[in-house]
Short mmCIF file of C-alpha atoms in Angstrom, two decimals:
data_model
loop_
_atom_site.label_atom_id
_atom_site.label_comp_id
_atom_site.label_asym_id
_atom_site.label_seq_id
_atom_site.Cartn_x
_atom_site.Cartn_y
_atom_site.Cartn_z
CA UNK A 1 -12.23 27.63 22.52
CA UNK A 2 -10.48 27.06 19.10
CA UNK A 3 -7.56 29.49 20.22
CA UNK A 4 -7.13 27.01 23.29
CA UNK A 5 -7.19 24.06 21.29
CA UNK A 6 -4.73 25.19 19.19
CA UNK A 7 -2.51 26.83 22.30
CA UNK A 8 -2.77 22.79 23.60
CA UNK A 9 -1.90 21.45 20.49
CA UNK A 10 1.39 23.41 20.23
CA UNK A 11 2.83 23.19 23.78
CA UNK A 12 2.13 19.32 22.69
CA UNK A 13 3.98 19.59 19.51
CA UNK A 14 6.71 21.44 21.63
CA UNK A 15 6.60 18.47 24.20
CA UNK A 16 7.42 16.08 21.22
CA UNK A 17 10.48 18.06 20.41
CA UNK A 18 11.63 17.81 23.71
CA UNK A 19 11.13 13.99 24.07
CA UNK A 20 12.32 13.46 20.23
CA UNK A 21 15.70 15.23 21.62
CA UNK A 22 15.98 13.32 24.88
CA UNK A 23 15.22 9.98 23.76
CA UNK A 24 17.71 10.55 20.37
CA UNK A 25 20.18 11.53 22.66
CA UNK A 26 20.09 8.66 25.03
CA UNK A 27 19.63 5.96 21.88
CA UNK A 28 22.89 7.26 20.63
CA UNK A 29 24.41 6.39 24.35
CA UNK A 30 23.75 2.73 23.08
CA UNK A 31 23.59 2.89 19.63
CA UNK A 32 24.10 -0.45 17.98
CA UNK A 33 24.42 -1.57 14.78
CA UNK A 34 23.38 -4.81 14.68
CA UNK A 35 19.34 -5.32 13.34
CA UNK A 36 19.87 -2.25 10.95
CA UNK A 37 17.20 -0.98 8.65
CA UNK A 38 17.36 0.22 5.29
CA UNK A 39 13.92 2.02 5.46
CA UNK A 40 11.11 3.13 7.79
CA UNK A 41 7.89 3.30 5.46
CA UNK A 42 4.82 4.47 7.03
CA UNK A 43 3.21 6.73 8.82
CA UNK A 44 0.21 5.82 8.15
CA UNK A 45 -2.04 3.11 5.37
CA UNK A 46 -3.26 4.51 2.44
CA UNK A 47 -4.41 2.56 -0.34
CA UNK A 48 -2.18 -0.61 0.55
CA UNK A 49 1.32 1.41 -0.10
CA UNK A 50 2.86 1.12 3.01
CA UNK A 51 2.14 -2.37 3.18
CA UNK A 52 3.11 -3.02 -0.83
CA UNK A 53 6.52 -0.76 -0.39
CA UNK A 54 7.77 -2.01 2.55
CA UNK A 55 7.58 -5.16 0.96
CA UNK A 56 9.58 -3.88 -2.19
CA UNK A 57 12.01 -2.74 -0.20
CA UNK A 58 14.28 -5.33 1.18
CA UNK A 59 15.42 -4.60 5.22
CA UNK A 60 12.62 -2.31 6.01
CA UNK A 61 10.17 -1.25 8.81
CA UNK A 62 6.62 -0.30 8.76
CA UNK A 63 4.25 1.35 10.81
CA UNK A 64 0.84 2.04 10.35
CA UNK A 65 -0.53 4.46 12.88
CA UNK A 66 -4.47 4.53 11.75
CA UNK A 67 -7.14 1.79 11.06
CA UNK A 68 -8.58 1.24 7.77
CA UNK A 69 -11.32 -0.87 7.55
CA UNK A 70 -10.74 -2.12 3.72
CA UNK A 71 -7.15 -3.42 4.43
CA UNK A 72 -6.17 -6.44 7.36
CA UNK A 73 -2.08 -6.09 7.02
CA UNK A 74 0.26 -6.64 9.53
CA UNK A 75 2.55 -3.84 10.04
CA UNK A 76 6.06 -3.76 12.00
CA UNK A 77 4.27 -1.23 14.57
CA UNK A 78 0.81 -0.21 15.01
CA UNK A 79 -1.29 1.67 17.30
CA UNK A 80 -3.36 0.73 20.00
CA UNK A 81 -7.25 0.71 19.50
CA UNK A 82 -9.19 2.78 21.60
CA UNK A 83 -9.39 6.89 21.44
CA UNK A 84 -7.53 7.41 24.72
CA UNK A 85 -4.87 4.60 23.90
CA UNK A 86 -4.59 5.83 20.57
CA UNK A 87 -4.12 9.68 21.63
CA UNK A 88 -1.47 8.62 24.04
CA UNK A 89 0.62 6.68 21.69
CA UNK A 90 0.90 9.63 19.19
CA UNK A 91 1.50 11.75 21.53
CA UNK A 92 4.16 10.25 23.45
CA UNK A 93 4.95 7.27 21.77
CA UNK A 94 6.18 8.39 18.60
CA UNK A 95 8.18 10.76 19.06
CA UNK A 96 10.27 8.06 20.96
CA UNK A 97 10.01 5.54 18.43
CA UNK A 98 11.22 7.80 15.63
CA UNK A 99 14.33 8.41 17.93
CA UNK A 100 14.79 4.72 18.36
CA UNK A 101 14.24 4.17 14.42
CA UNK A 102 16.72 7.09 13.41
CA UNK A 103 19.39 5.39 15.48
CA UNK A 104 18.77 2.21 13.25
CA UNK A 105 17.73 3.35 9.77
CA UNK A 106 19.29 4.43 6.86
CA UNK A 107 15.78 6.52 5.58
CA UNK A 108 12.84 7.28 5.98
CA UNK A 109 10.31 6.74 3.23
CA UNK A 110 6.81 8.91 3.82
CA UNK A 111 3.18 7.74 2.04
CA UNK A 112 1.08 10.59 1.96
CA UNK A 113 1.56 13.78 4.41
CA UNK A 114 1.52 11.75 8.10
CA UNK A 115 4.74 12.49 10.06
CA UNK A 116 5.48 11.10 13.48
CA UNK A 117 5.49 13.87 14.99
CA UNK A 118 2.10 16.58 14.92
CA UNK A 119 2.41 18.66 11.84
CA UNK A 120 -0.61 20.55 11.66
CA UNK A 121 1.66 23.63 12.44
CA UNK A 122 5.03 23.09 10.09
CA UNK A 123 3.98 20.55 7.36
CA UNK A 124 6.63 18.20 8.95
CA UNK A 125 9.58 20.35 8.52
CA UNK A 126 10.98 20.22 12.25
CA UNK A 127 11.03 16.46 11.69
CA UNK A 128 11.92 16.09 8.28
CA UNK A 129 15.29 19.17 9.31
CA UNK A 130 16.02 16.87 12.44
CA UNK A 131 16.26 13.77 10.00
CA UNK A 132 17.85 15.70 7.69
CA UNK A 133 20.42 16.63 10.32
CA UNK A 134 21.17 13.16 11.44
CA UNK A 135 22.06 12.41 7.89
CA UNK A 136 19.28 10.25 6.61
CA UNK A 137 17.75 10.16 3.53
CA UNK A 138 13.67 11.09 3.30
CA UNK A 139 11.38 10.03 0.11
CA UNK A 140 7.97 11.03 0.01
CA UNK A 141 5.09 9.40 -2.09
CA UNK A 142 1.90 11.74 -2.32
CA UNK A 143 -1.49 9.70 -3.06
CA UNK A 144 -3.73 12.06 -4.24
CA UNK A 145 -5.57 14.49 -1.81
CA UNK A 146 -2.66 14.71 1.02
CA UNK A 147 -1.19 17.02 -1.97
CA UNK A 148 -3.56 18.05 -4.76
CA UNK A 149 -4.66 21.53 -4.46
CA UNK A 150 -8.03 22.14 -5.56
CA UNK A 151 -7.39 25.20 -6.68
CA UNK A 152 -4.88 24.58 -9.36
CA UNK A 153 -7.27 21.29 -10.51
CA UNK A 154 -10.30 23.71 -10.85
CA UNK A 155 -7.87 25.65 -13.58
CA UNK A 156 -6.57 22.21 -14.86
CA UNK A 157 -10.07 21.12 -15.89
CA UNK A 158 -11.05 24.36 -17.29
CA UNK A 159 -7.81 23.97 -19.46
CA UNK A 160 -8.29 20.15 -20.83
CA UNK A 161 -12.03 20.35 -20.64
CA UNK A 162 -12.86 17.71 -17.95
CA UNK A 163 -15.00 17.50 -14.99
CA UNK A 164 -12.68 16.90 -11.57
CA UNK A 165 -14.45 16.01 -8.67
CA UNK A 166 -13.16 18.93 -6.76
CA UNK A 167 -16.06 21.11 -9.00
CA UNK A 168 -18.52 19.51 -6.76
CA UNK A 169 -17.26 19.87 -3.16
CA UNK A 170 -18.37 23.79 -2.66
CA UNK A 171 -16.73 26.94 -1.52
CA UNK A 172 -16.11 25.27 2.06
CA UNK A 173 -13.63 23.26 1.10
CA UNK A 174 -12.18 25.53 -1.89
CA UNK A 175 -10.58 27.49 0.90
CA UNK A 176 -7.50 29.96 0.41
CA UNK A 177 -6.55 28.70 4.06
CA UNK A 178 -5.97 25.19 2.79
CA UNK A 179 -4.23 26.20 -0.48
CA UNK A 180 -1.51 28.01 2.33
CA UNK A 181 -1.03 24.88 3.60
CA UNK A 182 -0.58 22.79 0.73
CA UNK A 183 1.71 25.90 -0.56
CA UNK A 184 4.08 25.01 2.86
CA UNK A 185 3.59 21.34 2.43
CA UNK A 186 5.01 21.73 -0.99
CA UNK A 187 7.77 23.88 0.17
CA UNK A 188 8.67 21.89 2.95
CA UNK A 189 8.77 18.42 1.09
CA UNK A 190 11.28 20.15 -1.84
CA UNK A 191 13.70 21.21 0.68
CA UNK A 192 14.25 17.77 2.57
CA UNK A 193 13.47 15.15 0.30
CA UNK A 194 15.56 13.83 -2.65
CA UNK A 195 12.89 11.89 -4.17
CA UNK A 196 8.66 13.51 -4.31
CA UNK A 197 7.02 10.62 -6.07
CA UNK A 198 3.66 11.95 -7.16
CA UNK A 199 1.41 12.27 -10.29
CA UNK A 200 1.70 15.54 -11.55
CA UNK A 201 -1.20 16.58 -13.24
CA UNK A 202 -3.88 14.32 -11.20
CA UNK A 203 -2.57 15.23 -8.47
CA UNK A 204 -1.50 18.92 -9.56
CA UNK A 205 0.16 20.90 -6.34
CA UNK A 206 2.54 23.52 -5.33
CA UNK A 207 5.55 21.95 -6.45
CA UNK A 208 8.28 24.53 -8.28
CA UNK A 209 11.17 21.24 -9.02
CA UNK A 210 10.45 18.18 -11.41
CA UNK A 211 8.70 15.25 -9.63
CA UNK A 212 9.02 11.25 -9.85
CA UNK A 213 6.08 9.67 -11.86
CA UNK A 214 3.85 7.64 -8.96
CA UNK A 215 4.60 4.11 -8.94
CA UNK A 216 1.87 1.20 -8.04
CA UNK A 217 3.06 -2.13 -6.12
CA UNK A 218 0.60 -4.84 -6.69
CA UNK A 219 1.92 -7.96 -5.79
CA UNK A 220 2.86 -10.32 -8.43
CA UNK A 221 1.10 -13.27 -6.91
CA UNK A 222 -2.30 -11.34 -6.85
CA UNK A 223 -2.17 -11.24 -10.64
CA UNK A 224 -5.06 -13.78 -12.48
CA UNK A 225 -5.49 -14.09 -16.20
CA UNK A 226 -8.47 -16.48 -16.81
CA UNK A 227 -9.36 -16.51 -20.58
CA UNK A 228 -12.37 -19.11 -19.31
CA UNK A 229 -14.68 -16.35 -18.27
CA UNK A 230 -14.50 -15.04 -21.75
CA UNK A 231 -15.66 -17.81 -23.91
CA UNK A 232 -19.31 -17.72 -23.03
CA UNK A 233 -19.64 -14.76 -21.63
CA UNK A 234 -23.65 -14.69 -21.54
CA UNK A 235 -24.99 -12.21 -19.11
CA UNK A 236 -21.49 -10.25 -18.06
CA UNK A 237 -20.54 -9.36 -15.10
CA UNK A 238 -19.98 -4.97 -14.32
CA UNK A 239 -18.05 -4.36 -10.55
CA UNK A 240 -17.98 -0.69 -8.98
CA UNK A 241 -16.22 -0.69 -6.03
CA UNK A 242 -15.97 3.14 -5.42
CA UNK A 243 -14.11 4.17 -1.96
CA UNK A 244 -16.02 7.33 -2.19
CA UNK A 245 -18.70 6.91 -4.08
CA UNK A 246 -19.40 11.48 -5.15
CA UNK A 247 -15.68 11.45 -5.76
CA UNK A 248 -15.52 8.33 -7.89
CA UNK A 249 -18.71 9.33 -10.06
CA UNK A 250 -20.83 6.56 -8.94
CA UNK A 251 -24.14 8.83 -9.21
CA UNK A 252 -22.95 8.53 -13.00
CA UNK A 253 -22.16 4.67 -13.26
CA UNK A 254 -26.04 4.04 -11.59
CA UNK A 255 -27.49 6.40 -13.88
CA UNK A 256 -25.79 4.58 -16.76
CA UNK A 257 -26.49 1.35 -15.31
CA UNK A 258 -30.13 2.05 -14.78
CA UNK A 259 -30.85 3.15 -18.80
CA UNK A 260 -29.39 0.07 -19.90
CA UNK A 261 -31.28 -2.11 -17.97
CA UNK A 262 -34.51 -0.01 -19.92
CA UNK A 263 -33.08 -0.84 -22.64
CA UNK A 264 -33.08 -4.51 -22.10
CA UNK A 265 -29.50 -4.84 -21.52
CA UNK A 266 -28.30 -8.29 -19.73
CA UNK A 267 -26.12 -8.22 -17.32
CA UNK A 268 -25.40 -8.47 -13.59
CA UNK A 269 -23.98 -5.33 -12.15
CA UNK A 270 -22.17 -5.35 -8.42
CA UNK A 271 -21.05 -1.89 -6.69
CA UNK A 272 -19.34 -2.77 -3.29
CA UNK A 273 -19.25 0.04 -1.23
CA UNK A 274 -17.16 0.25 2.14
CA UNK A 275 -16.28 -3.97 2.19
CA UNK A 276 -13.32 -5.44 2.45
CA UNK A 277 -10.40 -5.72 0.18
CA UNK A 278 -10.56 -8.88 -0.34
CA UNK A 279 -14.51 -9.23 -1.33
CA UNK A 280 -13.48 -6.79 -3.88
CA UNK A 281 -10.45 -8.51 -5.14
CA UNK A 282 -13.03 -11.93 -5.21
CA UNK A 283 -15.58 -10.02 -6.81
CA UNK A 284 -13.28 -9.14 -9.30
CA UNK A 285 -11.63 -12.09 -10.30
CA UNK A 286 -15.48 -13.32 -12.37
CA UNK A 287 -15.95 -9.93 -13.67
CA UNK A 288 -15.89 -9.24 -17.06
CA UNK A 289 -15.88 -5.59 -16.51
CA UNK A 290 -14.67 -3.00 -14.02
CA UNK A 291 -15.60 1.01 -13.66
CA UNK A 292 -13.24 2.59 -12.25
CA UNK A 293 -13.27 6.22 -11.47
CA UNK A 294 -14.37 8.91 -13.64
CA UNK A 295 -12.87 12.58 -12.66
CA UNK A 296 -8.94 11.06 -12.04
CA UNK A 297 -6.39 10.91 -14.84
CA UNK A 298 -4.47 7.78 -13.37
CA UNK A 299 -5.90 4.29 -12.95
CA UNK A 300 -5.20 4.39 -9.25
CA UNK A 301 -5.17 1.03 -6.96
CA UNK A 302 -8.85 -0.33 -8.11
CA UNK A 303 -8.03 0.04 -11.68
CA UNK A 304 -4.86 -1.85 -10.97
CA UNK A 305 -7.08 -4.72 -9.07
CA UNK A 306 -9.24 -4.70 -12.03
CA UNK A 307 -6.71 -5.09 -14.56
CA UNK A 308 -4.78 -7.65 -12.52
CA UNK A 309 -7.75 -9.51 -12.72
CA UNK A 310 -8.29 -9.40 -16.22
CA UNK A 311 -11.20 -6.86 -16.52
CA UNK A 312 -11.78 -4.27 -19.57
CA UNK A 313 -11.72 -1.63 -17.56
CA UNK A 314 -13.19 1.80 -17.65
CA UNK A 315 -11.38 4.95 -16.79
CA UNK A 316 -10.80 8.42 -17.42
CA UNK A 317 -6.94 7.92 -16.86
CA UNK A 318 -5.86 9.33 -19.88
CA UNK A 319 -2.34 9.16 -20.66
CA UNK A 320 -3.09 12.42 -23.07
CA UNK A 321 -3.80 14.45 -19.71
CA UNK A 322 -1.32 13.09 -17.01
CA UNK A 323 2.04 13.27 -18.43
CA UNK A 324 3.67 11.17 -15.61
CA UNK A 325 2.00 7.82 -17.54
CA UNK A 326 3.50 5.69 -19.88
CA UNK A 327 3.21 6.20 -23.17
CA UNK A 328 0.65 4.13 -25.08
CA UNK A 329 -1.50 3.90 -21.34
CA UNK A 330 -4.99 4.65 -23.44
CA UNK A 331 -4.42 1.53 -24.82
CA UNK A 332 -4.70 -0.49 -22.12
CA UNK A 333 -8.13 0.82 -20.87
CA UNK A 334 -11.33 2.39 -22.60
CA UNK A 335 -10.76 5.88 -21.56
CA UNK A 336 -14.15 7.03 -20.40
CA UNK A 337 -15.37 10.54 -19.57
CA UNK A 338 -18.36 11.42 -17.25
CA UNK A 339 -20.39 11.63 -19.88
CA UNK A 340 -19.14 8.29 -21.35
CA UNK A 341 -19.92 5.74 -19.16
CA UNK A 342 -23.38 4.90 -20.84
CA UNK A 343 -21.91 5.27 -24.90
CA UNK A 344 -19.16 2.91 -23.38
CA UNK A 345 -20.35 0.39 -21.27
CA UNK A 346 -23.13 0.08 -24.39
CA UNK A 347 -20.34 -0.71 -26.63
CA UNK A 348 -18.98 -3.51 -24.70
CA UNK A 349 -22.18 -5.05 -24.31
CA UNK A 350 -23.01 -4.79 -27.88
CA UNK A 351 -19.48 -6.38 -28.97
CA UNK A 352 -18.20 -8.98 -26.41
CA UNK A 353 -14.98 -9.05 -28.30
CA UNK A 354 -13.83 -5.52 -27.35
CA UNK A 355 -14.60 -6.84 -23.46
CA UNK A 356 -11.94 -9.39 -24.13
CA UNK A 357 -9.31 -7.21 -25.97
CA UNK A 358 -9.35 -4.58 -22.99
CA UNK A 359 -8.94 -6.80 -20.38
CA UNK A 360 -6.02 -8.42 -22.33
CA UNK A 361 -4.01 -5.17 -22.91
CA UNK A 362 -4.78 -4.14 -19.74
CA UNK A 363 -3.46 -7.39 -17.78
CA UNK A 364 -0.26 -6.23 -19.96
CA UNK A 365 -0.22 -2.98 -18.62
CA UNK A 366 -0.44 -3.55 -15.02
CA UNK A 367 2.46 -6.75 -15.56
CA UNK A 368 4.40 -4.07 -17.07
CA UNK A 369 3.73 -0.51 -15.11
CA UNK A 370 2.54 -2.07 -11.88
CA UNK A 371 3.49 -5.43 -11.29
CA UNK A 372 5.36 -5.40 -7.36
CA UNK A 373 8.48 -6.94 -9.29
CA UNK A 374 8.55 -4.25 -12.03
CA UNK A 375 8.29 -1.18 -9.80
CA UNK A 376 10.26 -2.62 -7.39
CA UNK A 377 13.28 -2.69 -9.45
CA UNK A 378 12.38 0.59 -10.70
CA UNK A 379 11.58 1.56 -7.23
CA UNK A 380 15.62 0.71 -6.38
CA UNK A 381 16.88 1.75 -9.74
CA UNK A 382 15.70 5.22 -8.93
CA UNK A 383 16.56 5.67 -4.86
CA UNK A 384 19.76 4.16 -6.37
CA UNK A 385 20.29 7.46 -8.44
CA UNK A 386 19.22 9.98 -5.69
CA UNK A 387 21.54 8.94 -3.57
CA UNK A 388 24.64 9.01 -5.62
CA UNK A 389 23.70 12.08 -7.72
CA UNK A 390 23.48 15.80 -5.99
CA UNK A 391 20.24 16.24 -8.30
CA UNK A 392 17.17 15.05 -6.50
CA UNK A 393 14.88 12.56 -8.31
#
């Protein structure tokens, strides 16, 4: 039965070549230039990029292919609801529109390892070669697990001496089969792209050419500083929000949480699991504290939220660990290991003050590093390079 499946799959993925081809060739019969676009960004949400980079860059088009239930944005093009509607469209309908969008667009700009077309069999590289032939330019932003072998992070941690999460998913998932694939994916993204924008020790892959630190978007508008909610602080406030809560350490936070309340700690202490973005964003905004994750290096989106928000935050992003941060990052957050969170969180409670300073630096940080106007200059400044240089980014 699995041979079958996979016989399917590939006469479909050959199918899709054929109607990528014929509808290409008849867009060009009409090609027009008026309505151009600078960028497709998709091909699918994760963690609010394509919506927050199509924004920072001017003349684009998104798409969003998937549904997420934390995020309500409204894309360019999305797919139908419903599993038979759904199949359909990506089986037909994309390889259409990416025909129709090739014969308007300048480049194509990829968030996490989603291509139009199936890639289960090439990593992308029929699509990303026929872009590449047609003369357009292809950047591709890697979020964490779309690239991150777990192989290499196993011998990572054993190197700095921290816990990843990856030590607790089992031998089913530490497969050699999916290291091959991440090997190709890799590969395939070197040759084509002129710009890989990952992180490269969080998110440690195959990669043999120098990468583009990761870049956060977090619109400018979302930003709150309210020094009110540290004056009298009283009982504080502690948000978890974990999108996964084994990944994220949450077993660890509740453990944490649970001694200091024996201990006659008071606080109130909110973990949101699977709500919407924008309960978490509210949540956030009265917080005095935020935990973020506790087996990444980088802050990631929720420790942006937090600091945005004006939370001490705490993280193990360490800046001392992941190259691709700015220097003086561990100053912006209480870098926190797994077996931290209780020694930390304790010394917030017992000195408000410190609460105050962290969320201070780190509302500087996230203006700074990722503040939507920042990175998207820096966003331009660097696509600007790549293309007029014969060195990739």
């Amino acid at each position: 039965m699995k041979k079958i499946k996979s016989l399917v799959w590939r006469l479909l993925f050959v199918a899709q070549q054929v109607l990528l081809n014929s509808a290409d060739f008849l867009f060009r019969l009409v090609r027009s230039h008026k309505g151009r676009i600078s960028w497709v960004v998709g091909v699918d949400e994760t963690a609010a990029n394509v919506h927050y980079i199509s924004q920072a860059l001017p003349n684009s088009f998104s798409i969003s292919i998937g549904t997420n239930r934390y995020y309500s944005f409204q894309y360019n093009q999305t797919a139908p609801s419903g599993k038979l509607a759904n199949l359909l469209f990506r089986i037909i309908y994309t390889p259409i529109l990416l025909a129709y969008l090739l014969n308007r667009s300048d480049g194509f700009f990829y968030i996490g390892n989603t291509r139009f077309l199936i890639s289960r069999f090439d990593e992308g590289e029929y699509e990303l070669k026929y872009l590449k032939g047609r003369s357009k330019r292809i950047v591709l932003f890697y979020c964490g697990s779309d690239i991150r072998s777990p192989k290499l992070a196993l011998e990572q941690s054993r190197i700095h001496g921290n816990e990843v999460f990856v030590s607790y998913l089992g031998p089913n998932f530490l497969t050699e089969e999916f290291e091959q694939t991440l090997k190709r994916r890799a590969s395939v993204s070197e040759k084509f792209a002129e710009c890989i924008f990952t992180a490269s020790v969080d998110q440690v892959s195959y990669f043999t050419k120098k990468t583009t630190p990761f870049l956060y978007f977090y619109p400018d508008n979302l930003f709150h500083y309210n020094e009110n909610k540290f004056r009298q602080i009283g009982a504080p406030k502690i948000i978890h929000a974990p999108s996964n809560p084994i990944i994220k350490g949450t077993q660890l936070v509740r453990a944490a949480i649970s001694r200091l309340r024996r201990e006659g700690f008071k606080f109130t202490y909110v973990e949101l699991i699977g709500v919407p973005n924008q309960v978490v964003l509210e949540e956030l905004r009265s917080a005095h504290i935020a935990l973020n994750e506790f087996y990444a290096f980088v802050p990631g989106l929720f420790g942006v939220e937090a600091m945005a928000a004006h939370c001490a935050l705490l993280t193990a992003a360490d800046e001392d660990i992941e190259p691709d941060l700015p220097r003086g990052s561990n100053n912006a957050w209480l870098v926190t290991r797994t077996y931290e969170i209780y020694d930390h969180l304790k010394l917030l409670l017992d000195n408000p003050e410190f609460m105050k300073r962290y969320a201070d630096s780190g509302f500087e940080w996230a203006t700074r590093y990722a503040a939507q106007s920042q990175s998207s200059q820096r966003l331009r400044e660097i696509l600007s390079r790549s293309n007029s240089s014969t060195v990739k980014c």
